[in-house]
Tab-separated table of C-alpha atoms and ligand atoms in Angstrom:
chain	number	residue	atom	x	y	z
A	2	MET	CA	25.396	17.263	0.947
A	3	ASP	CA	22.519	17.729	3.242
A	4	GLU	CA	19.644	14.948	3.443
A	5	ARG	CA	17.455	17.601	1.295
A	6	GLN	CA	20.042	17.689	-1.481
A	7	GLN	CA	20.748	13.918	-1.641
A	8	VAL	CA	16.826	12.903	-1.657
A	9	HIS	CA	16.181	15.495	-4.198
A	10	ALA	CA	19.017	13.572	-6.279
A	11	LEU	CA	17.488	10.328	-5.116
A	12	ALA	CA	14.183	11.069	-6.523
A	13	LYS	CA	15.110	12.092	-9.955
A	14	PRO	CA	15.183	8.438	-11.198
A	15	PHE	CA	11.247	8.145	-10.032
A	16	GLY	CA	10.429	11.548	-11.858
A	17	LEU	CA	9.652	12.898	-8.229
A	18	GLU	CA	9.760	15.910	-7.315
A	19	LEU	CA	9.339	17.079	-3.765
A	20	THR	CA	9.594	20.267	-1.719
A	21	ASP	CA	12.214	20.515	1.002
A	22	GLU	CA	8.930	20.620	3.268
A	23	ASP	CA	7.951	17.034	1.876
A	24	ILE	CA	11.666	15.774	2.485
A	25	ASP	CA	11.927	17.088	5.990
A	26	ARG	CA	8.286	15.520	7.165
A	27	LEU	CA	9.258	12.253	5.441
A	28	GLY	CA	12.870	12.275	7.258
A	29	HIS	CA	11.013	12.828	10.575
A	30	PHE	CA	8.769	9.627	9.637
A	31	LEU	CA	12.001	7.721	8.985
A	32	ASP	CA	13.223	8.714	12.298
A	33	LEU	CA	10.083	8.049	13.978
A	34	LEU	CA	10.295	4.278	12.104
A	35	GLU	CA	13.922	3.805	12.997
A	36	THR	CA	13.495	4.199	16.798
A	37	ALA	CA	10.316	1.734	16.693
A	38	ASN	CA	12.059	-0.540	14.534
A	39	GLN	CA	14.456	-0.938	17.803
A	40	ARG	CA	11.473	-2.471	19.788
A	41	MET	CA	9.380	-4.284	17.124
A	42	ASN	CA	10.207	-5.792	13.634
A	43	LEU	CA	8.899	-3.398	11.041
A	44	THR	CA	11.600	-3.537	8.386
A	45	ARG	CA	14.928	-5.026	7.590
A	46	ILE	CA	16.122	-2.084	6.112
A	47	THR	CA	18.409	0.389	8.566
A	48	ASP	CA	20.423	2.216	5.993
A	49	ARG	CA	19.282	5.611	5.590
A	50	GLN	CA	19.767	5.888	1.929
A	51	GLU	CA	17.970	2.661	1.240
A	52	ALA	CA	15.011	3.412	3.578
A	53	TRP	CA	14.750	6.539	1.264
A	54	THR	CA	14.644	4.568	-1.834
A	55	ARG	CA	13.154	1.175	-1.117
A	56	HIS	CA	10.321	2.367	1.303
A	57	VAL	CA	9.449	6.414	0.871
A	58	LEU	CA	10.433	6.784	-3.041
A	59	ASP	CA	8.828	3.666	-3.606
A	60	SER	CA	5.695	4.390	-2.180
A	61	LEU	CA	5.658	7.685	-3.938
A	62	THR	CA	5.442	5.836	-7.459
A	63	LEU	CA	1.855	5.893	-6.878
A	64	LEU	CA	1.140	9.420	-6.905
A	65	PRO	CA	0.404	9.816	-10.695
A	66	PHE	CA	-1.851	6.788	-10.489
A	67	ILE	CA	-3.877	8.136	-7.345
A	68	GLU	CA	-4.098	11.431	-8.964
A	69	ALA	CA	-5.058	9.715	-12.326
A	70	ALA	CA	-8.007	7.996	-10.387
A	71	GLY	CA	-9.073	11.242	-9.078
A	72	ALA	CA	-9.005	9.388	-5.954
A	73	THR	CA	-11.475	11.304	-2.929
A	74	ASN	CA	-10.228	8.574	-0.246
A	75	LEU	CA	-7.790	6.079	-0.091
A	76	ILE	CA	-7.156	2.617	2.291
A	77	ASP	CA	-3.767	1.054	2.846
A	78	ILE	CA	-4.130	-2.711	3.419
A	79	GLY	CA	-1.284	-4.362	5.704
A	80	SER	CA	0.390	-1.190	6.389
A	81	GLY	CA	2.732	-2.639	8.523
A	82	GLY	CA	6.012	-0.200	9.141
A	83	GLY	CA	3.556	2.543	7.117
A	84	PHE	CA	4.173	1.541	3.454
A	85	PRO	CA	3.168	3.162	1.074
A	86	GLY	CA	0.206	4.556	3.351
A	87	LEU	CA	1.961	7.094	5.427
A	88	PRO	CA	4.405	8.743	2.890
A	89	LEU	CA	1.272	9.276	0.628
A	90	ALA	CA	-0.573	10.579	3.636
A	91	LEU	CA	2.513	13.026	4.115
A	92	VAL	CA	2.714	14.456	0.597
A	93	CYS	CA	-1.156	14.336	0.175
A	94	PRO	CA	-2.478	16.127	3.252
A	95	GLU	CA	-6.010	16.607	1.613
A	96	LEU	CA	-6.809	13.006	1.042
A	97	PRO	CA	-8.315	11.221	3.936
A	98	ILE	CA	-6.074	7.842	3.965
A	99	THR	CA	-7.021	4.617	5.946
A	100	LEU	CA	-4.380	2.356	7.000
A	101	LEU	CA	-5.808	-1.239	7.833
A	102	GLU	CA	-3.192	-3.657	9.842
A	103	ALA	CA	-4.239	-7.027	11.538
A	104	THR	CA	-1.549	-6.851	14.070
A	105	GLY	CA	-2.377	-4.796	17.001
A	106	LYS	CA	1.148	-3.683	17.933
A	107	LYS	CA	1.752	-2.545	14.453
A	108	ALA	CA	-1.858	-0.629	14.283
A	109	ARG	CA	-0.614	1.226	17.549
A	110	TYR	CA	2.746	2.093	16.485
A	111	LEU	CA	0.858	3.249	13.311
A	112	ALA	CA	-1.537	5.439	14.955
A	113	GLU	CA	1.375	6.499	17.185
A	114	THR	CA	3.548	7.975	14.195
A	115	ALA	CA	0.547	10.017	12.738
A	116	ASP	CA	-0.052	11.616	15.665
A	117	ALA	CA	3.596	12.396	16.056
A	118	LEU	CA	3.558	13.502	12.399
A	119	GLY	CA	0.495	15.460	12.876
A	120	LEU	CA	-1.196	14.126	10.478
A	121	THR	CA	-4.904	14.582	10.718
A	122	ASN	CA	-5.785	13.078	7.130
A	123	ILE	CA	-4.982	9.146	8.530
A	124	THR	CA	-7.287	6.547	10.516
A	125	VAL	CA	-6.057	3.357	11.560
A	126	LEU	CA	-8.140	0.345	11.802
A	127	CYS	CA	-6.919	-2.825	13.356
A	128	ASP	CA	-8.463	-5.234	11.423
A	129	ARG	CA	-8.313	-7.946	8.769
A	130	ALA	CA	-9.101	-6.861	5.456
A	131	GLU	CA	-11.324	-10.104	4.838
A	132	THR	CA	-13.724	-8.814	7.797
A	133	LEU	CA	-13.747	-4.958	6.605
A	134	GLY	CA	-14.847	-6.132	3.372
A	135	ALA	CA	-17.322	-8.796	4.185
A	136	PRO	CA	-21.066	-7.686	3.517
A	137	ASP	CA	-21.625	-6.700	6.770
A	138	GLY	CA	-18.074	-5.556	7.689
A	139	GLY	CA	-18.640	-1.634	7.162
A	140	GLY	CA	-15.886	-1.502	4.609
A	141	ARG	CA	-17.440	-3.039	1.371
A	142	ASP	CA	-17.474	-0.667	-1.837
A	143	ALA	CA	-15.941	2.355	0.347
A	144	TRP	CA	-12.896	3.315	-1.076
A	145	ASP	CA	-12.065	4.716	-4.592
A	146	VAL	CA	-8.760	3.131	-4.392
A	147	VAL	CA	-6.961	0.426	-2.404
A	148	THR	CA	-2.953	0.012	-1.959
A	149	ALA	CA	-0.704	-2.689	-0.994
A	150	ARG	CA	2.752	-3.811	-0.805
A	151	ALA	CA	3.985	-6.973	-0.099
A	152	VAL	CA	0.661	-8.261	1.486
A	153	GLY	CA	0.131	-11.561	-0.284
A	154	PRO	CA	0.180	-12.906	-3.832
A	155	MET	CA	-1.825	-11.590	-6.472
A	156	PRO	CA	-4.634	-14.420	-6.098
A	157	VAL	CA	-4.664	-13.399	-2.242
A	158	LEU	CA	-4.185	-9.910	-2.487
A	159	LEU	CA	-7.451	-9.301	-4.917
A	160	GLU	CA	-9.429	-11.040	-2.809
A	161	LEU	CA	-8.616	-8.873	0.279
A	162	ALA	CA	-8.603	-5.674	-1.600
A	163	MET	CA	-11.184	-5.664	-4.396
A	164	PRO	CA	-14.319	-5.809	-2.033
A	165	LEU	CA	-13.223	-2.632	-0.503
A	166	VAL	CA	-13.303	-0.631	-3.279
A	167	GLN	CA	-16.397	0.500	-5.264
A	168	GLU	CA	-17.372	-0.402	-8.741
A	169	GLY	CA	-14.917	1.547	-11.071
A	170	GLY	CA	-12.452	2.050	-8.290
A	171	TRP	CA	-8.662	0.783	-8.143
A	172	LEU	CA	-6.396	-1.437	-6.639
A	173	LEU	CA	-2.699	-0.368	-6.909
A	174	ALA	CA	-0.437	-2.899	-5.840
A	175	ILE	CA	3.163	-2.251	-5.667
A	176	LYS	CA	4.960	-5.663	-7.052
A	177	GLY	CA	8.448	-6.631	-7.667
A	178	GLN	CA	9.961	-7.486	-11.489
A	179	ARG	CA	7.902	-10.890	-11.910
A	180	ALA	CA	4.495	-8.891	-11.848
A	181	ALA	CA	3.589	-9.911	-15.024
A	182	GLU	CA	4.274	-13.597	-13.993
A	183	GLU	CA	1.899	-13.127	-10.861
A	184	ILE	CA	-0.827	-11.466	-13.066
A	185	GLU	CA	-1.096	-14.653	-15.065
A	186	ALA	CA	-1.337	-16.742	-12.194
A	187	ALA	CA	-4.259	-14.888	-10.929
A	188	ASP	CA	-6.704	-15.316	-13.865
A	189	THR	CA	-9.429	-16.842	-11.943
A	190	ALA	CA	-9.173	-14.525	-9.088
A	191	LEU	CA	-9.637	-11.662	-11.456
A	192	ARG	CA	-12.615	-13.200	-13.249
A	193	VAL	CA	-14.221	-14.367	-9.921
A	194	LEU	CA	-13.692	-10.747	-8.692
A	195	ARG	CA	-14.786	-8.717	-11.815
A	196	SER	CA	-11.932	-7.169	-12.092
A	197	GLU	CA	-9.152	-6.026	-14.606
A	198	VAL	CA	-5.421	-5.513	-14.639
A	199	GLU	CA	-4.596	-2.186	-16.813
A	200	GLU	CA	-1.398	-1.465	-18.103
A	201	MET	CA	1.644	-1.817	-15.663
A	202	GLN	CA	4.210	0.190	-15.074
A	203	ARG	CA	7.942	-0.281	-14.000
A	204	THR	CA	9.657	2.001	-11.555
A	205	PRO	CA	13.355	1.953	-10.369
A	206	THR	CA	12.039	-0.008	-7.250
A	207	GLY	CA	9.631	-2.530	-8.920
A	208	THR	CA	6.351	-2.656	-10.794
A	209	ILE	CA	2.956	-1.089	-10.243
A	210	VAL	CA	-0.127	-3.168	-10.897
A	211	PRO	CA	-3.287	-1.075	-11.295
A	212	VAL	CA	-6.355	-3.333	-11.353
A	213	ARG	CA	-9.693	-1.807	-11.807
A	214	ARG	CA	-12.988	-3.190	-10.598
A	215	CYS	CA	-15.321	-3.786	-13.191
A	216	GLY	CA	-18.657	-5.223	-11.524
A	217	SER	CA	-19.989	-5.891	-8.040
A	218	ILE	CA	-18.137	-8.635	-5.934
A	219	PRO	CA	-20.307	-12.069	-5.404
A	220	ARG	CA	-21.501	-12.105	-2.075
A	221	PRO	CA	-19.416	-15.440	-0.907
A	222	TYR	CA	-16.371	-12.988	-1.384
A	223	PRO	CA	-13.673	-12.421	0.479
A	224	ARG	CA	-13.897	-15.748	2.218
A	225	ARG	CA	-13.596	-16.170	6.372
A	226	PRO	CA	-10.369	-14.641	7.610
A	227	GLY	CA	-7.247	-16.673	6.520
A	228	GLU	CA	-9.278	-18.626	3.827
A	229	PRO	CA	-7.867	-16.701	0.985
A	230	ALA	CA	-4.428	-17.192	1.931
A	231	ARG	CA	-5.138	-20.795	2.818
A	232	ALA	CA	-6.772	-21.744	-0.589
A	233	PRO	CA	-6.020	-18.782	-3.001
A	234	LEU	CA	-8.429	-18.583	-5.770
A	235	GLY	CA	-7.635	-20.500	-8.791
A	236	GLY	CA	-5.075	-22.839	-6.676
A	237	SER	CA	-2.043	-22.110	-5.203
A	238	SER	CA	0.307	-19.656	-6.126
A	239	LYS	CA	3.940	-17.822	-5.352
A	240	SER	CA	4.262	-14.072	-4.256
B	326	SAM	N1	2.938	-2.976	3.513
B	326	SAM	C1	4.049	-2.875	4.307
B	326	SAM	C2	5.500	-2.779	3.535
B	326	SAM	O1	5.337	-3.008	2.427
B	326	SAM	O2	6.364	-2.365	4.159
B	326	SAM	C3	4.238	-4.088	5.382
B	326	SAM	C4	4.484	-5.251	4.283
B	326	SAM	S1	4.270	-6.618	5.797
B	326	SAM	C5	5.154	-8.138	4.612
B	326	SAM	C6	2.447	-7.626	5.583
B	326	SAM	C7	1.597	-6.936	6.344
B	326	SAM	O3	0.450	-7.105	6.091
B	326	SAM	C8	1.785	-7.179	8.181
B	326	SAM	O4	1.622	-6.100	8.896
B	326	SAM	C9	0.694	-7.865	8.287
B	326	SAM	O5	0.122	-7.982	9.615
B	326	SAM	C10	-0.501	-7.333	7.286
B	326	SAM	N2	-1.751	-8.422	6.881
B	326	SAM	C11	-1.372	-9.335	6.274
B	326	SAM	N3	-2.503	-9.904	5.996
B	326	SAM	C12	-3.328	-8.849	6.599
B	326	SAM	C13	-4.752	-8.737	6.491
B	326	SAM	N4	-5.764	-9.861	5.786
B	326	SAM	N5	-5.738	-7.736	6.759
B	326	SAM	C14	-4.810	-7.045	7.644
B	326	SAM	N6	-3.456	-6.994	7.260
B	326	SAM	C15	-2.540	-7.818	6.940
């Protein structure tokens, strides 16, 4: 079986239908990730099939949610190796996507990779979400959808993400099997940040948690860089 056939088969349980061109472009991205991963720490996954499943297809599970949100722009926070933002940008070439990454080296890799893939819908920002979402940070209320995977426990993630979306906008978080427990621990953060969790969806690789912003974010939030993780809203919590 060639890679296209393998990926078509892997994508079936995810309910995803990719074109051969999508698969070729996503495969090229995995090649670039593999090369970059030899000189910096981007992923522990080195098996190609696992990379397709746990990175690429896992990222693309957000597609129906992005469509349902009618997103006209999207920001992926803490992109790291590029997940979920880069696979989404490859299959949604018309959607402007910002990749936000605090570490300079990773942000440079993301920009170089987007260039090498010929992506014109990507903007890379090297910054912290707390800084971008501050009242004078330039990114407050600016996006329809924020995506995030493995960026922090729910109360921390909510404080980083919700100031960046406009009222009525969405955080689409990719979480693990214990998403329901995480949400229980995020009661205070949800209330303080005027946000509500909508119906979660299990996928073959995780759980999608859609969070809607229902009101304006009180001015002290997000607190200064590092503070959301040091003292999460509502007390300490596990990721
Ligand atoms: N989202 C990617 C994934 O799922 O493979 C990377 C996850 S990695 C564990 C978390 C990334 O978030 C790191 O690259 C880190 O530098 C970045 N990060 C953590 N806190 C951040 C913040 N406050 N603002 C922006 N980026 C942040």
